[in-house]
Amino acid sequence: MIAKYRFGHPFPTDAVVQELPLSAGAPACFTVTEEEDGTHFRYALDKEDCVFGLGEQARGINKRGWIYENYNADDPNINEARQSLYGSHNFLLIAGEKPFGVFFDSADRVLFDIGYTDPDELVVVAKNVDVYLVEGESALAVVHAFRTLIGQSYIPPKWAFGYGQSRWGYMDEGDIRAVFEGFRDNDLPLDAIYMDIDYMLDYKDFSVHPARFPDLGKLASDLKAEGVYLVPIIDAAVKVQEGYSVYEEGLANGYFCTDSEGIPYVVAVWPGESMLPDVLNPAARLWFGSQYKALLDQGIEGFWNDMNEPAIFYSKGRLAAAIDYVVSVKGQNLDTHAFNKVSYAINSLHNSPEDYAALHHNVEGKRVCHAEVHNLYGYNMTRGAAEYFAEYAPDRRYLLFSRASYIGAHRYGGIWTGDNSSWWSHLRHNIAQMPGMDMCGFLFAGADIGGHCYNTTEDLLLRWLAFGVFTPLMRNHTTNGSRDQEPYRFKDIAAFRSILSARYALLPYLYSEYVKCALRGEMLFKPLCFEYPEDRRARTVEDQLFVGGSLMIAPVCDQNAAGRYVYLPARMKLVRMKNGRPCSTKVLEKGDYYIPVALDEIVFFVREGTVVPLAKPAKNASSVDFTRLHWLKFIAAPTAYELALDDGFTKSGIEKGLTAVTVEP
Ligand code: GLC
């Protein structure tokens, strides 16, 4: 049962795919008041209630005890104090006596005070919002109903489930080929190499630097012959430069965001002065999407969309004013206050709310202020690309994921969680983010494994990869100038080989579970209490997850730890894997255990009554043989398992590929 209520005049987000009649009044469980800053929705929390959701947000799986503000933010300083991250996913699941979900569908900012001001109260503040109240018998049933409301999650090609290597700093074709050779020569599996901004000429979208990449098409086809795909980055902003066709076409057609008078608004990002494609205007969105053709035509089949909150380093107008101000105080003896004003004049230029307020979209001939629809920008950039791919090759699946997002974007692509850091706490945060993103439809998700900012360590990368084995997007990425982060740069390459092999051995399971969850609106990563709602202890576990129907994982997240304590909410079979092969199993009763986990080992737990298909590890996803399987079993009777045996790249093959097999004990 889903009821829809409307407050104010919401901007259409297209987050939802089902037409529902509007219910009168307000949802009965909320006290609703109109206040100066928006509509307030208050809900009395029971002491026992857990509050889940909010997608990729900060903090733990249970969101209770903090105040969050969903307003897409380009800010790499991810920490517990943060209220907004790169994506805004306004769905909450209140898991108490009778679980229910609530989706605040607003293009504008939404505030969630989840027991921060008053520990026993949930307060949501939104303006111009459609509120969907979602009922169900259990937390999983509520999520299922919500996911049906928002439509089917994106399914990438199978190769995108392989391991990807990235870094900001691969400068040219030689660097890319060296990465390929590093993996090949060390017998490490690989499916994708990512190209960060340096492949472009002057950071111009859809250009390729002619000296650094003299023949991108040949590079792409050489690597593809080895089973490795190139995945270039696409940034939102388009460089202002005469003679640059993307800029000139966009300008001539009125496809860029403007000021309130309709004059194109000049911002600056990597390429310097730039303009932002008006992706909320359907014609401009499709036009920007059609620019991907330049790379598709060279054999590129995957893209990551970046800087699409949108990130603004400064705007032309405000920089000029700030410089005037700084010049005006030249020669003065500045006291602290005056110095702070100088420093603020420059430091406040970045992602300024004033620029978001000045920027406008053209929606059906009407000028719409960006600040009020901010959260839809990255979503529509990704949607434009996906809409164009469907024209370019209607039945083909492409890899596509984005940094900024809003619910609805999950139908068009995946997300990565942006610029995290090489910190153990961020590995832990990555674990906590996965179920939230799943609830909101973003099944194809992952973090920068090893950490983006700062320097990683060998053990952090190994432990993070051991978790990343289970995340649909498994990409190691790091920032410019950080320590080398490719597995073959470290001492114990055999340990990395062992961990990466597990991904490929588990691929028949991980891919089949993904496809089924996407088609059926289910969660891939489930907190323990979603499966064991009566188990009070399970509610407090924040660092273990169920992955699909058969497995539970308990990643090691502490440096120098030789293992960890694990809570088993039921009898399970512990499995140890090395080099992609199970090397020992042991049945454990419900309870607490200290489980040693070596750096080169994958440890997981198989649920009673289930099976896990394993393949022989391979050098890339396309070479994994899904038909010759070894079954891990914890069953007493014949058990059915549905494998996804599609071709891995067409859309039409997906459902037909689902094949039920019966596994004997
Ligand atoms: C942004 C992205 C990061 C990328 C960098 C350079 O910070 O989030 O992944 O490496 O830009 O393009």
XYZ file of C-alpha atoms and ligand atoms in Angstrom:
677
model
C 0.000 0.000 0.000
C 1.400 3.374 -1.032
C -0.329 6.708 -0.424
C 0.735 9.968 -2.037
C 0.335 13.431 -0.542
C 1.291 16.782 -2.015
C 2.550 19.917 -0.258
C 3.074 23.073 -2.317
C 3.990 22.823 -5.984
C 6.676 20.184 -6.448
C 8.900 20.373 -9.497
C 8.478 17.087 -11.435
C 11.466 14.857 -10.653
C 10.431 11.695 -12.523
C 11.725 9.730 -9.542
C 8.554 7.642 -9.471
C 7.216 5.490 -12.304
C 3.755 4.642 -10.943
C 0.829 7.046 -11.266
C -0.928 7.293 -7.900
C -3.987 9.359 -6.980
C -3.338 12.153 -4.481
C -4.634 11.467 -0.982
C -6.234 14.358 0.857
C -4.589 15.933 3.893
C -1.408 14.586 5.422
C -0.140 11.128 6.403
C -1.773 10.297 9.745
C 1.410 9.236 11.529
C 3.026 12.662 10.996
C 2.136 15.957 12.597
C 2.390 18.409 9.745
C 2.831 22.157 10.136
C 3.615 24.927 7.665
C 6.515 27.046 8.872
C 8.700 29.735 7.422
C 11.401 27.352 6.199
C 8.977 24.813 4.732
C 6.586 22.070 5.681
C 7.563 20.267 8.902
C 6.724 16.592 9.281
C 7.073 15.313 12.842
C 6.998 11.701 13.915
C 7.303 10.422 17.489
C 10.024 7.787 17.533
C 9.678 4.827 19.814
C 12.801 4.050 21.860
C 13.179 0.816 19.878
C 12.745 2.292 16.379
C 15.640 2.080 13.956
C 15.663 4.506 11.039
C 17.249 3.306 7.807
C 17.682 4.796 4.362
C 19.036 8.086 2.951
C 21.137 6.265 0.372
C 24.817 7.129 0.378
C 24.629 9.526 3.359
C 27.133 9.934 6.193
C 27.352 7.839 9.383
C 25.975 4.366 10.064
C 23.333 2.019 8.714
C 20.877 3.116 11.409
C 20.598 6.832 10.721
C 19.111 7.693 14.102
C 20.904 10.337 16.186
C 22.058 12.845 13.563
C 20.779 15.650 11.349
C 21.171 15.281 7.599
C 20.442 17.707 4.797
C 20.069 16.250 1.344
C 21.558 18.827 -1.025
C 24.145 17.387 -3.414
C 27.572 18.525 -2.300
C 30.943 18.474 -4.043
C 33.121 18.193 -0.951
C 35.733 15.494 -0.406
C 35.958 16.051 3.342
C 33.711 13.150 4.194
C 33.379 12.760 7.952
C 30.821 12.271 10.692
C 30.029 15.967 10.913
C 28.822 16.138 7.344
C 25.144 16.569 6.558
C 25.190 16.353 2.745
C 27.261 14.150 0.476
C 27.279 13.785 -3.319
C 23.863 12.144 -3.693
C 20.413 12.993 -2.296
C 18.238 9.977 -1.659
C 15.214 11.056 0.348
C 13.822 7.690 1.412
C 13.533 6.643 5.063
C 12.497 3.322 6.490
C 11.246 3.463 10.042
C 11.638 -0.012 11.446
C 9.626 -0.302 14.599
C 6.647 -2.377 15.665
C 5.178 -1.909 12.196
C 7.778 -0.901 9.626
C 6.964 1.743 7.045
C 8.788 3.824 4.484
C 8.449 7.438 3.503
C 9.822 9.166 0.416
C 10.099 12.956 0.280
C 10.195 13.647 -3.432
C 11.517 17.164 -3.787
C 14.087 18.623 -6.169
C 15.071 21.104 -3.450
C 16.934 20.527 -0.188
C 15.303 18.312 2.434
C 16.339 18.265 6.078
C 16.146 15.082 8.164
C 16.529 15.586 11.906
C 16.497 11.964 13.029
C 16.572 12.269 16.794
C 19.282 14.952 16.781
C 17.401 17.869 18.343
C 15.057 15.609 20.287
C 16.245 11.992 20.562
C 12.643 10.773 20.379
C 11.504 12.732 17.402
C 11.980 12.593 13.660
C 11.510 15.944 11.932
C 11.660 16.329 8.179
C 11.584 19.794 6.622
C 10.835 20.131 2.925
C 9.403 22.642 0.496
C 7.218 21.740 -2.487
C 7.236 18.032 -1.936
C 5.305 14.894 -2.820
C 5.298 12.537 0.141
C 4.851 8.814 -0.428
C 3.950 6.672 2.538
C 4.898 3.061 1.907
C 3.491 0.202 3.955
C 4.517 -3.425 4.089
C 4.625 -6.440 6.375
C 8.385 -6.236 6.929
C 11.311 -3.941 6.227
C 12.112 -5.979 3.114
C 8.486 -5.778 1.949
C 8.494 -1.996 2.411
C 11.687 -1.658 0.371
C 10.243 -3.916 -2.299
C 7.096 -1.767 -2.537
C 9.194 1.402 -2.726
C 11.468 -0.030 -5.387
C 8.405 -0.999 -7.442
C 7.269 2.632 -7.150
C 10.565 4.019 -8.465
C 11.143 1.491 -11.237
C 13.745 -1.049 -12.184
C 17.376 -0.475 -11.331
C 19.997 -0.177 -14.031
C 21.785 -3.351 -15.131
C 25.263 -2.784 -16.593
C 27.061 -5.172 -18.933
C 28.645 -8.182 -17.291
C 32.213 -6.961 -17.826
C 31.380 -4.023 -15.544
C 31.202 -6.534 -12.676
C 34.891 -7.250 -13.144
C 37.690 -5.439 -11.373
C 38.538 -1.924 -12.601
C 41.766 0.000 -12.115
C 41.745 3.756 -11.989
C 43.768 6.719 -10.819
C 43.866 10.407 -11.515
C 47.257 10.769 -13.174
C 47.349 8.257 -16.033
C 48.613 10.822 -18.506
C 48.816 9.063 -21.813
C 48.467 5.883 -23.815
C 51.784 4.645 -22.434
C 50.506 4.908 -18.860
C 47.329 3.025 -19.751
C 49.213 0.252 -21.555
C 51.609 0.003 -18.600
C 48.673 -0.613 -16.275
C 47.393 -3.353 -18.545
C 50.864 -4.919 -18.628
C 51.211 -4.596 -14.864
C 48.108 -6.720 -14.424
C 48.953 -9.163 -17.211
C 52.564 -9.683 -16.144
C 51.572 -10.289 -12.560
C 48.738 -12.604 -13.466
C 46.122 -10.321 -11.927
C 42.586 -10.270 -13.380
C 41.300 -7.030 -14.912
C 38.215 -5.836 -16.789
C 38.506 -2.073 -17.019
C 41.023 0.755 -16.965
C 39.610 4.172 -16.183
C 40.706 7.357 -17.897
C 40.596 10.451 -15.704
C 40.559 14.044 -16.978
C 44.042 14.010 -18.492
C 42.902 12.116 -21.592
C 41.080 15.237 -22.768
C 42.574 18.185 -24.592
C 42.406 21.142 -22.185
C 39.748 19.261 -20.190
C 37.258 19.669 -23.030
C 34.431 17.137 -22.812
C 34.415 14.575 -25.642
C 37.827 15.667 -26.897
C 40.862 13.391 -26.835
C 44.354 14.820 -26.362
C 45.976 14.189 -29.767
C 49.565 13.921 -28.515
C 48.799 11.791 -25.454
C 46.265 9.515 -27.158
C 47.058 9.614 -30.871
C 44.697 6.711 -31.659
C 42.165 6.091 -28.926
C 40.144 3.755 -31.144
C 43.139 1.479 -31.622
C 44.006 1.541 -27.941
C 40.392 0.649 -27.083
C 40.313 -2.214 -29.565
C 43.755 -3.560 -28.590
C 42.670 -3.695 -24.962
C 39.253 -5.106 -25.762
C 40.977 -7.942 -27.593
C 42.507 -8.736 -24.187
C 39.124 -8.438 -22.473
C 39.830 -5.001 -20.957
C 37.526 -1.995 -21.440
C 38.490 1.676 -21.302
C 36.210 3.901 -19.229
C 36.681 7.666 -19.697
C 35.402 10.328 -17.315
C 32.899 12.937 -18.527
C 32.633 16.197 -16.596
C 29.503 18.302 -16.513
C 30.932 21.682 -17.512
C 31.774 22.553 -21.130
C 34.800 24.764 -21.795
C 34.147 28.201 -23.244
C 36.333 28.256 -26.334
C 35.628 29.520 -29.798
C 35.935 26.802 -32.389
C 35.118 24.029 -29.894
C 32.057 22.451 -31.440
C 30.372 21.330 -28.217
C 30.566 24.866 -26.862
C 29.494 26.501 -30.095
C 26.549 24.165 -30.695
C 25.364 24.447 -27.123
C 25.563 28.221 -27.224
C 23.840 28.537 -30.598
C 20.934 26.365 -29.433
C 20.483 27.904 -25.999
C 21.451 24.611 -24.338
C 23.442 26.093 -21.425
C 22.213 27.290 -18.050
C 21.738 31.038 -17.876
C 21.257 33.829 -15.368
C 17.770 35.060 -14.526
C 17.794 37.196 -17.688
C 18.627 34.318 -20.012
C 22.323 35.220 -20.483
C 24.571 32.088 -20.417
C 26.178 31.833 -16.987
C 29.937 31.409 -16.939
C 31.345 29.170 -14.222
C 34.810 27.655 -13.933
C 35.740 24.019 -13.344
C 38.768 22.017 -14.612
C 38.781 23.614 -18.111
C 38.625 27.150 -16.700
C 35.670 29.240 -17.860
C 32.855 26.909 -18.813
C 29.108 26.632 -19.194
C 26.781 24.058 -17.717
C 24.578 22.072 -20.114
C 20.950 22.650 -19.157
C 20.163 18.994 -18.580
C 16.711 19.824 -17.185
C 15.700 20.970 -20.658
C 14.922 17.688 -22.486
C 16.324 18.922 -25.813
C 19.574 20.094 -24.210
C 19.804 16.881 -22.187
C 19.552 14.699 -25.263
C 21.942 16.962 -27.157
C 24.549 16.602 -24.384
C 23.909 12.856 -24.307
C 24.444 12.665 -28.065
C 27.982 14.058 -27.609
C 29.022 10.695 -26.113
C 28.875 9.445 -29.710
C 32.367 10.819 -30.304
C 33.720 8.237 -27.832
C 31.202 5.461 -28.523
C 32.307 5.566 -32.154
C 35.839 4.781 -30.994
C 34.716 1.614 -29.256
C 34.243 3.048 -25.756
C 31.461 1.225 -23.847
C 31.618 2.746 -20.401
C 31.630 6.205 -18.813
C 31.790 7.824 -15.385
C 30.015 11.156 -15.063
C 31.679 13.584 -12.697
C 31.494 17.106 -11.235
C 27.736 17.016 -11.699
C 26.415 18.356 -8.394
C 27.332 20.587 -10.343
C 30.754 21.513 -8.967
C 31.643 25.166 -9.503
C 35.169 26.337 -8.612
C 34.078 29.930 -9.142
C 31.803 31.957 -11.375
C 33.219 34.596 -13.636
C 31.164 37.397 -12.117
C 31.792 36.574 -8.483
C 35.519 36.021 -9.004
C 35.792 39.487 -10.545
C 33.985 40.990 -7.538
C 36.184 39.065 -5.092
C 39.356 40.229 -6.830
C 38.105 43.827 -6.786
C 37.568 43.492 -3.066
C 41.020 42.024 -2.441
C 42.633 44.784 -4.529
C 40.652 47.401 -2.621
C 42.430 46.521 0.624
C 45.897 46.440 -0.943
C 48.461 48.210 1.227
C 46.259 48.212 4.340
C 47.413 46.775 7.648
C 44.653 44.119 8.020
C 43.455 43.126 11.478
C 42.104 39.586 11.994
C 38.587 40.571 11.030
C 39.702 42.330 7.840
C 42.021 39.465 6.930
C 39.183 36.953 7.401
C 37.056 39.010 5.018
C 39.790 38.807 2.387
C 40.178 35.110 2.820
C 36.400 34.589 2.790
C 36.062 36.578 -0.433
C 38.129 33.922 -2.212
C 37.261 30.790 -0.233
C 33.522 31.285 -0.523
C 33.605 31.173 -4.313
C 33.617 27.368 -4.442
C 30.145 25.807 -4.914
C 28.583 29.015 -3.692
C 24.855 29.061 -2.875
C 24.812 32.466 -4.576
C 25.844 30.881 -7.857
C 23.267 28.123 -7.455
C 20.663 30.853 -6.892
C 21.844 32.886 -9.887
C 21.922 29.917 -12.273
C 18.723 29.154 -14.216
C 17.284 26.354 -16.303
C 14.884 26.621 -19.186
C 12.086 24.139 -18.590
C 9.328 24.238 -21.196
C 10.007 27.893 -21.830
C 9.929 28.810 -18.136
C 13.029 29.948 -16.259
C 13.620 27.752 -13.203
C 16.089 28.740 -10.487
C 18.794 26.081 -10.117
C 18.925 26.319 -6.319
C 15.391 24.894 -6.139
C 16.076 21.941 -8.431
C 19.742 21.447 -7.547
C 19.464 17.773 -6.656
C 18.281 16.843 -10.146
C 21.379 17.959 -12.047
C 23.640 14.884 -11.898
C 20.592 12.648 -12.324
C 19.655 14.334 -15.588
C 23.196 14.400 -16.904
C 23.280 10.618 -16.509
C 19.783 10.248 -17.867
C 20.769 12.181 -21.003
C 23.649 9.808 -21.633
C 21.487 6.724 -21.038
C 18.708 8.082 -23.267
C 21.226 8.628 -26.009
C 22.794 5.161 -25.597
C 19.305 3.716 -26.109
C 19.160 5.533 -29.452
C 22.718 4.689 -30.427
C 22.419 0.945 -29.831
C 18.933 0.156 -28.503
C 19.626 -3.319 -27.141
C 23.136 -2.779 -25.845
C 24.092 -2.261 -22.206
C 26.750 0.341 -21.413
C 28.580 0.987 -18.180
C 27.495 4.330 -16.761
C 27.777 5.732 -13.280
C 27.677 9.140 -11.729
C 28.926 11.055 -8.733
C 25.849 13.224 -8.047
C 22.457 11.567 -8.038
C 18.838 11.619 -6.976
C 16.353 8.747 -6.860
C 15.263 8.103 -10.451
C 18.862 8.114 -11.678
C 19.045 4.496 -10.497
C 17.116 3.513 -13.640
C 19.798 5.006 -15.895
C 23.112 4.220 -14.229
C 24.985 3.464 -11.054
C 26.836 5.693 -8.604
C 30.158 5.821 -6.871
C 30.479 7.491 -3.529
C 32.901 10.231 -4.591
C 36.124 11.378 -3.037
C 36.584 9.305 0.098
C 39.946 8.949 1.844
C 42.444 6.166 2.459
C 41.171 5.702 5.991
C 39.958 2.596 7.789
C 36.922 4.584 8.923
C 36.003 5.088 5.273
C 36.098 1.360 4.628
C 33.650 1.027 7.512
C 31.529 3.835 6.072
C 31.503 2.112 2.683
C 29.951 -0.963 4.345
C 27.281 1.182 5.995
C 26.454 2.979 2.746
C 25.636 -0.116 0.700
C 22.219 -1.055 2.163
C 21.048 2.587 2.069
C 21.923 2.871 -1.606
C 20.168 -0.443 -2.339
C 16.975 0.715 -0.628
C 16.948 3.713 -2.962
C 17.470 1.631 -6.108
C 21.198 2.282 -6.571
C 22.250 -1.330 -6.791
C 25.218 -0.641 -9.031
C 27.356 1.175 -6.528
C 30.767 1.188 -4.973
C 33.404 3.393 -3.397
C 36.930 4.293 -4.472
C 38.543 1.128 -3.133
C 41.753 1.871 -1.264
C 40.572 5.440 -0.786
C 40.759 8.516 -3.010
C 42.434 11.220 -0.925
C 45.738 10.674 0.921
C 48.001 7.622 0.766
C 46.761 4.086 1.147
C 48.608 1.206 2.793
C 48.988 -2.339 1.550
C 46.817 -3.788 4.295
C 44.067 -1.173 3.902
C 43.882 -1.850 0.188
C 43.767 -5.623 0.737
C 41.028 -5.377 3.372
C 39.059 -2.914 1.272
C 39.351 -5.142 -1.788
C 38.189 -8.078 0.331
C 34.993 -6.103 0.933
C 34.963 -4.761 -2.643
C 34.841 -8.359 -3.906
C 31.144 -8.130 -2.989
C 30.262 -4.616 -4.251
C 28.821 -4.502 -7.784
C 31.188 -1.692 -8.775
C 34.668 -2.889 -7.815
C 37.021 -0.061 -8.723
C 40.324 0.947 -7.179
C 40.710 4.718 -7.682
C 42.893 7.395 -6.150
C 43.740 11.044 -6.526
C 46.497 12.846 -8.350
C 49.816 12.686 -6.556
C 48.876 10.013 -4.032
C 50.916 6.856 -3.522
C 50.672 4.286 -6.306
C 47.617 2.152 -5.673
C 47.672 -0.577 -8.328
C 47.878 -4.011 -6.657
C 51.163 -4.859 -8.428
C 52.888 -1.881 -6.773
C 52.849 -3.606 -3.393
C 54.999 -6.280 -1.785
C 52.615 -9.207 -1.479
C 51.227 -9.407 -5.008
C 50.153 -13.003 -4.361
C 47.771 -11.755 -1.660
C 46.174 -9.352 -4.141
C 45.910 -12.156 -6.694
C 44.177 -14.309 -4.123
C 41.643 -11.600 -3.232
C 40.896 -10.539 -6.818
C 40.458 -14.170 -7.904
C 37.624 -14.500 -5.397
C 35.671 -11.836 -7.267
C 35.833 -13.896 -10.435
C 35.096 -17.196 -8.704
C 32.039 -15.593 -7.089
C 30.887 -13.856 -10.274
C 28.143 -16.398 -11.154
C 26.683 -15.732 -7.704
C 27.242 -11.971 -7.569
C 25.992 -11.346 -11.103
C 22.968 -13.658 -10.747
C 22.007 -12.086 -7.427
C 22.416 -8.596 -8.880
C 20.248 -9.315 -11.909
C 17.507 -10.883 -9.786
C 17.550 -7.998 -7.283
C 17.350 -5.440 -10.097
C 14.524 -7.223 -11.936
C 12.544 -7.905 -8.768
C 13.120 -4.739 -6.762
C 15.045 -6.427 -3.992
C 18.028 -5.441 -1.895
C 21.424 -6.959 -2.569
C 23.011 -5.728 0.684
C 20.824 -6.283 3.712
C 21.458 -5.295 7.324
C 21.206 -8.330 9.606
C 17.953 -7.182 11.204
C 16.192 -7.085 7.816
C 16.495 -10.862 7.723
C 16.133 -11.378 11.489
C 13.751 -8.614 12.651
C 13.046 -10.303 15.995
C 16.736 -10.520 16.872
C 17.449 -7.430 18.997
C 21.156 -8.007 18.814
C 21.058 -8.010 14.986
C 19.722 -4.445 15.022
C 22.955 -3.129 16.434
C 25.302 -4.781 13.950
C 26.654 -2.089 11.612
C 29.613 -3.869 10.017
C 28.191 -7.132 8.730
C 25.800 -7.532 5.799
C 23.890 -10.155 3.917
C 24.848 -10.157 0.253
C 22.067 -11.658 -1.845
C 20.101 -14.644 -0.625
C 22.883 -16.968 0.453
C 25.785 -15.061 2.017
C 26.716 -12.991 5.025
C 29.961 -11.018 5.127
C 31.879 -9.515 8.046
C 34.759 -7.456 6.627
C 37.860 -6.715 8.703
C 38.065 -2.915 9.111
C 40.932 -2.390 11.557
C 44.605 -2.031 10.857
C 46.834 -4.766 12.273
C 43.803 -6.913 13.101
C 44.341 -10.617 12.437
C 40.592 -11.212 12.412
C 37.451 -9.931 14.074
C 34.430 -10.809 16.178
C 31.444 -11.883 14.130
C 27.838 -12.272 15.220
C 25.921 -15.124 13.612
C 22.159 -14.545 13.883
C 21.606 -18.185 12.881
C 23.506 -21.385 12.104
C 25.744 -20.818 9.100
C 28.615 -22.406 7.269
C 31.876 -20.487 7.422
C 33.808 -20.584 4.133
C 37.439 -19.591 3.655
C 38.648 -18.842 0.150
C 42.146 -18.434 -1.171
C 43.049 -17.864 -4.804
C 39.384 -18.073 -5.708
C 38.948 -21.564 -4.284
C 37.195 -22.587 -1.107
C 39.841 -24.086 1.129
C 37.878 -24.843 4.270
C 34.336 -24.832 5.589
C 32.885 -25.230 9.048
C 29.336 -25.132 10.393
C 28.878 -22.681 13.277
C 25.852 -22.331 15.527
C 24.164 -18.952 16.180
C 26.386 -16.845 18.424
C 29.571 -14.795 18.656
C 32.908 -15.943 17.319
C 36.368 -14.562 16.913
C 37.214 -15.358 13.296
C 40.851 -15.055 12.208
C 41.101 -13.649 8.675
C 44.463 -13.504 6.901
C 45.172 -10.633 4.512
C 45.042 -12.951 1.506
C 41.791 -14.662 2.497
C 38.116 -14.095 1.768
C 35.854 -15.300 4.542
C 32.069 -15.452 4.324
C 29.151 -17.346 5.814
C 26.620 -19.413 3.857
C 23.065 -19.440 5.195
C 21.409 -22.727 6.001
C 19.220 -23.984 3.154
C 21.124 -22.097 0.470
C 23.793 -22.677 -2.166
C 26.440 -20.518 -3.833
C 27.619 -21.129 -7.403
C 31.363 -20.736 -7.892
C 33.278 -20.620 -11.158
C 36.898 -21.219 -11.913
C 38.687 -17.872 -11.488
C 39.488 -16.210 -14.812
C 41.494 -13.253 -16.067
C 38.364 -11.223 -16.824
C 34.593 -11.392 -16.437
C 33.922 -12.392 -20.026
C 36.093 -15.506 -19.600
C 34.330 -16.748 -16.477
C 32.535 -19.977 -17.405
C 29.067 -19.789 -15.841
C 28.209 -23.295 -17.021
C 30.895 -25.294 -15.216
C 30.175 -24.563 -11.621
C 31.233 -25.786 -8.261
C 28.459 -25.435 -5.695
C 29.038 -24.417 -2.117
C 26.137 -25.979 -0.250
C 24.541 -25.819 3.130
C 21.439 -27.863 2.324
C 19.744 -31.064 3.394
C 17.364 -31.385 0.420
C 17.470 -30.569 -3.312
C 17.510 -26.779 -3.639
C 16.690 -24.555 -6.593
C 18.969 -21.724 -7.623
C 18.352 -19.264 -10.435
C 21.426 -18.383 -12.460
C 21.692 -15.373 -14.765
C 23.029 -16.983 -17.922
C 22.427 -14.110 -20.346
C 24.989 -12.948 -22.895
C 26.109 -10.157 -20.564
C 25.643 -7.256 -22.949
C 22.111 -7.119 -24.412
C 19.072 -5.784 -22.606
C 16.684 -8.239 -24.232
C 18.727 -11.240 -23.117
C 18.559 -10.522 -19.395
C 15.197 -12.013 -18.431
C 15.443 -14.873 -20.888
C 18.805 -15.779 -19.400
C 17.411 -16.565 -15.956
C 17.761 -20.316 -15.585
C 16.656 -22.386 -12.611
C 18.854 -25.319 -11.671
C 18.384 -27.825 -8.905
C 21.320 -28.551 -6.673
C 21.493 -31.894 -4.875
C 22.778 -31.990 -1.308
C 36.837 14.518 -8.860
C 36.387 13.066 -8.887
C 37.602 12.168 -8.844
C 38.538 12.498 -9.999
C 38.915 13.971 -9.969
C 39.666 14.400 -11.217
O 37.422 14.829 -7.646
O 35.511 12.780 -7.845
O 37.209 10.821 -8.910
O 39.695 11.727 -9.907
O 37.738 14.764 -9.915
O 38.890 14.197 -12.351
